[in-house]
Each structure stands twice: as structure tokens, then as C-alpha cells.
Amino acid sequence: IKNQSFKNISFPTTSVKTRLGLNHSQVDSWIPHLLTHRLNFITLHGRTLSQGYSGTADWQEIKKAVDIATGFPIIGNGDIQSRGQGIEYCQKYGTAGALIGRAALGNPWVFADQSPSVSDRFTSALYHFQIFQKVFPHRRTDSLRRHLLAYASGLPHAKKLRQKLVRVNTLNDLLLLENDFLNC
């Protein structure tokens, strides 16, 4: 997302991605401390460490960090579900940008605010699998399965499909599920 805060950044850059605090927000002391270091920008997740990914991201606390760091680029993170929402939050809370995290799992279209067809999802899952095999030719596919499951998320009969996807070990295994996927 374009913002004037980034116009003077040269690469490589140094940044920090952090949370509001451990058990409660410590933005009032944490952000000023981070600003004493030679950072190009800060990404702030709107939850505490103890919250993990539960609850709702506190964008008011992210706004407080923006106000503390006047003129310094702060990227907001937490609960952004679409590119449009990211732009809206940048404008509403004054951030230099917004990160899309979990909403992108199995949904790379989130950055273009598009809704993929079931066929698009299957094709992308295949492509994802092929890239994984190319990058990690000798690695088991256990870590890839969560991404395959994400491509099925929200489909009408996703539960049955997920039960099959967790057993996928090879590209051929995935190809055998094409009809199950497309008829989900």
C-alpha cells in the first residue's frame, strides 16, 4: 500500500515485527524504545503474546503506536481479511501499511480482492505442491498439508475433502482428489 512514509527507504532495510506486549499493551514504553534503534519501519500486531491469535486485534492500540511514532512508518497487522480492508484500516488508523496474514492461507487472491472458483483453488493447490517439491525435493509433505487444507476452507463439503487431503503424500495423491475437490 503506497504511503509517503516509505518514499525515503532504501534497501536493504531493518525492521521489527512485534506485538502489543506480553500480557497487556506496553505500546507507551515499547514503541519509544524501538524508535531509539536504527529501524526503517515497525510492524505491530494488535494482540499480546499471551493472546496468541485469540480474540480481536486491537487497532486502537496500533493507532496509539502511530501517534507515538509521529512520521515514522508503522505497519498494522491483525484480522485483515482483504486488500480493501487493509487500505481502509491504513486510512482509519494512520498506518503506513497493513499486513495480511492468516487470511492469505489457501487464498492468494485475497491481495486482489477476488473470489476464486473451486477450479482455481485446486489448480493453485497443485501449483503450491509442485513448488514445494521443487524447493524441498527430499522433504516429507507434512508441513504442506495445512496449506492444502486451507485451499478447501469454506467449501460446502470441506470436511470430507479435508479427511482425504490429510493423507496426501505425493502429487499423484493430490491429482486423484481432483473430482472430490471440484465437486465439493
XYZ file of C-alpha atoms in Angstrom:
184
model
C 0.000 0.000 0.000
C 1.527 3.270 -1.073
C 2.337 5.759 1.619
C 4.704 8.707 1.777
C 6.356 7.195 4.878
C 8.170 4.698 2.640
C 9.439 7.039 -0.061
C 12.849 7.549 1.568
C 13.536 3.919 2.483
C 16.449 2.335 0.690
C 17.023 -1.368 0.647
C 18.192 -3.410 2.435
C 16.084 -2.385 5.389
C 15.907 -3.301 9.041
C 12.534 -3.688 10.671
C 10.870 -5.284 13.662
C 7.601 -7.204 13.765
C 6.277 -7.220 17.291
C 3.119 -7.444 19.364
C 1.458 -5.032 21.755
C 3.168 -6.634 24.750
C 3.336 -9.866 26.730
C 0.116 -9.902 28.769
C -1.151 -6.367 28.203
C -0.349 -3.490 25.887
C 3.026 -1.886 26.510
C 2.889 0.372 23.457
C 3.591 3.506 25.566
C 7.047 2.224 26.516
C 7.821 -0.356 23.823
C 7.386 1.840 20.731
C 9.582 4.698 22.068
C 12.248 2.090 22.890
C 12.121 0.639 19.373
C 12.372 4.132 17.905
C 15.804 4.546 19.526
C 17.164 1.867 17.192
C 18.062 2.266 13.536
C 14.895 0.757 12.081
C 13.258 1.618 8.774
C 9.767 0.627 9.927
C 7.915 -1.302 12.627
C 5.171 -3.848 12.084
C 2.816 -4.092 15.044
C 0.442 -6.996 15.570
C -2.615 -5.835 17.505
C -2.576 -8.656 20.064
C -0.412 -9.507 23.051
C 1.806 -12.580 23.138
C -0.478 -14.266 25.678
C -3.465 -13.764 23.349
C -1.773 -15.638 20.531
C -4.347 -15.475 17.740
C -7.391 -15.473 20.007
C -9.664 -12.514 20.467
C -9.664 -9.486 18.202
C -6.683 -7.380 17.156
C -6.722 -4.029 18.951
C -6.299 -1.467 16.208
C -6.820 1.376 18.719
C -3.504 0.341 20.281
C -1.924 0.256 16.819
C -3.253 3.802 16.316
C -1.674 4.785 19.641
C 1.676 3.485 18.333
C 1.222 5.536 15.139
C 0.585 8.634 17.254
C 3.650 7.963 19.426
C 5.873 7.421 16.370
C 4.728 10.537 14.501
C 6.043 10.422 10.933
C 7.701 7.018 11.392
C 6.194 4.155 9.335
C 4.140 1.716 11.381
C 2.595 -1.282 9.613
C -0.549 -2.660 11.243
C -1.240 -6.377 11.488
C -4.157 -8.430 12.752
C -7.535 -9.552 11.413
C -7.117 -8.042 7.922
C -9.309 -10.153 5.644
C -8.861 -8.368 2.297
C -6.764 -5.816 0.442
C -9.691 -3.395 0.609
C -9.942 -3.756 4.373
C -6.177 -3.194 4.622
C -6.461 0.067 2.710
C -9.433 1.102 4.834
C -7.525 0.399 8.059
C -4.459 2.327 6.826
C -6.653 5.346 6.293
C -8.653 4.915 9.500
C -5.725 4.223 11.843
C -2.959 6.157 10.057
C -0.653 3.224 9.407
C 1.858 3.205 6.563
C 0.638 -0.233 5.520
C -1.238 -3.335 6.611
C -0.153 -6.966 6.663
C -2.452 -9.736 5.569
C -1.527 -12.944 7.371
C -3.793 -15.914 8.028
C -6.388 -14.686 5.523
C -3.860 -15.474 2.772
C -3.576 -19.165 3.699
C -5.081 -21.058 0.797
C -6.283 -17.764 -0.607
C -3.626 -15.842 -2.536
C -6.486 -13.990 -4.232
C -7.005 -12.001 -1.024
C -4.452 -9.465 -2.287
C -6.562 -8.718 -5.348
C -9.935 -8.856 -3.558
C -11.065 -11.672 -5.848
C -13.157 -14.741 -5.122
C -11.589 -17.828 -6.673
C -13.547 -20.631 -8.282
C -13.188 -24.157 -6.908
C -11.174 -24.965 -10.029
C -8.834 -22.032 -9.260
C -8.344 -23.361 -5.747
C -7.473 -26.851 -6.956
C -5.106 -25.527 -9.630
C -3.364 -23.368 -7.026
C -3.090 -26.286 -4.603
C -1.416 -28.312 -7.367
C 0.939 -25.461 -8.184
C 1.744 -24.991 -4.494
C 2.526 -28.712 -4.227
C 4.785 -28.591 -7.293
C 6.720 -25.612 -5.936
C 7.100 -27.377 -2.584
C 8.523 -30.457 -4.304
C 10.904 -28.366 -6.363
C 12.198 -26.388 -3.367
C 12.216 -29.357 -0.950
C 12.733 -32.438 -3.154
C 13.569 -34.778 -0.250
C 11.225 -33.414 2.375
C 8.032 -35.055 3.611
C 4.809 -33.231 2.792
C 3.562 -32.963 6.390
C 4.216 -29.209 6.556
C 2.466 -28.683 3.217
C -0.791 -30.319 4.289
C -2.012 -27.324 6.318
C -1.810 -25.272 3.131
C -3.681 -27.921 1.136
C -6.371 -27.914 3.825
C -6.626 -24.136 3.568
C -7.449 -24.345 -0.146
C -10.522 -26.396 0.834
C -11.602 -23.970 3.555
C -15.154 -22.706 3.196
C -16.199 -25.211 0.534
C -19.599 -26.890 1.101
C -18.241 -30.400 1.768
C -14.822 -29.351 3.021
C -14.860 -31.728 5.998
C -14.923 -34.826 3.778
C -12.309 -33.340 1.474
C -10.021 -32.421 4.391
C -10.199 -36.024 5.630
C -8.683 -37.054 2.293
C -6.235 -34.159 1.999
C -4.522 -35.040 5.294
C -3.459 -38.312 3.669
C -1.824 -36.704 0.618
C 1.857 -37.610 0.301
C 2.534 -37.226 -3.411
C 1.449 -35.057 -6.293
C -0.349 -38.073 -7.711
C -2.307 -38.428 -4.430
C -3.485 -34.855 -4.878
C -4.326 -35.368 -8.552
C -6.518 -38.325 -7.570
C -8.600 -35.933 -5.448
C -9.414 -33.590 -8.331
C -13.020 -34.795 -8.697
C -13.561 -34.715 -4.929
C -12.213 -31.177 -4.857
C -14.178 -29.903 -7.870
C -17.416 -31.499 -6.677
C -17.034 -30.267 -3.128
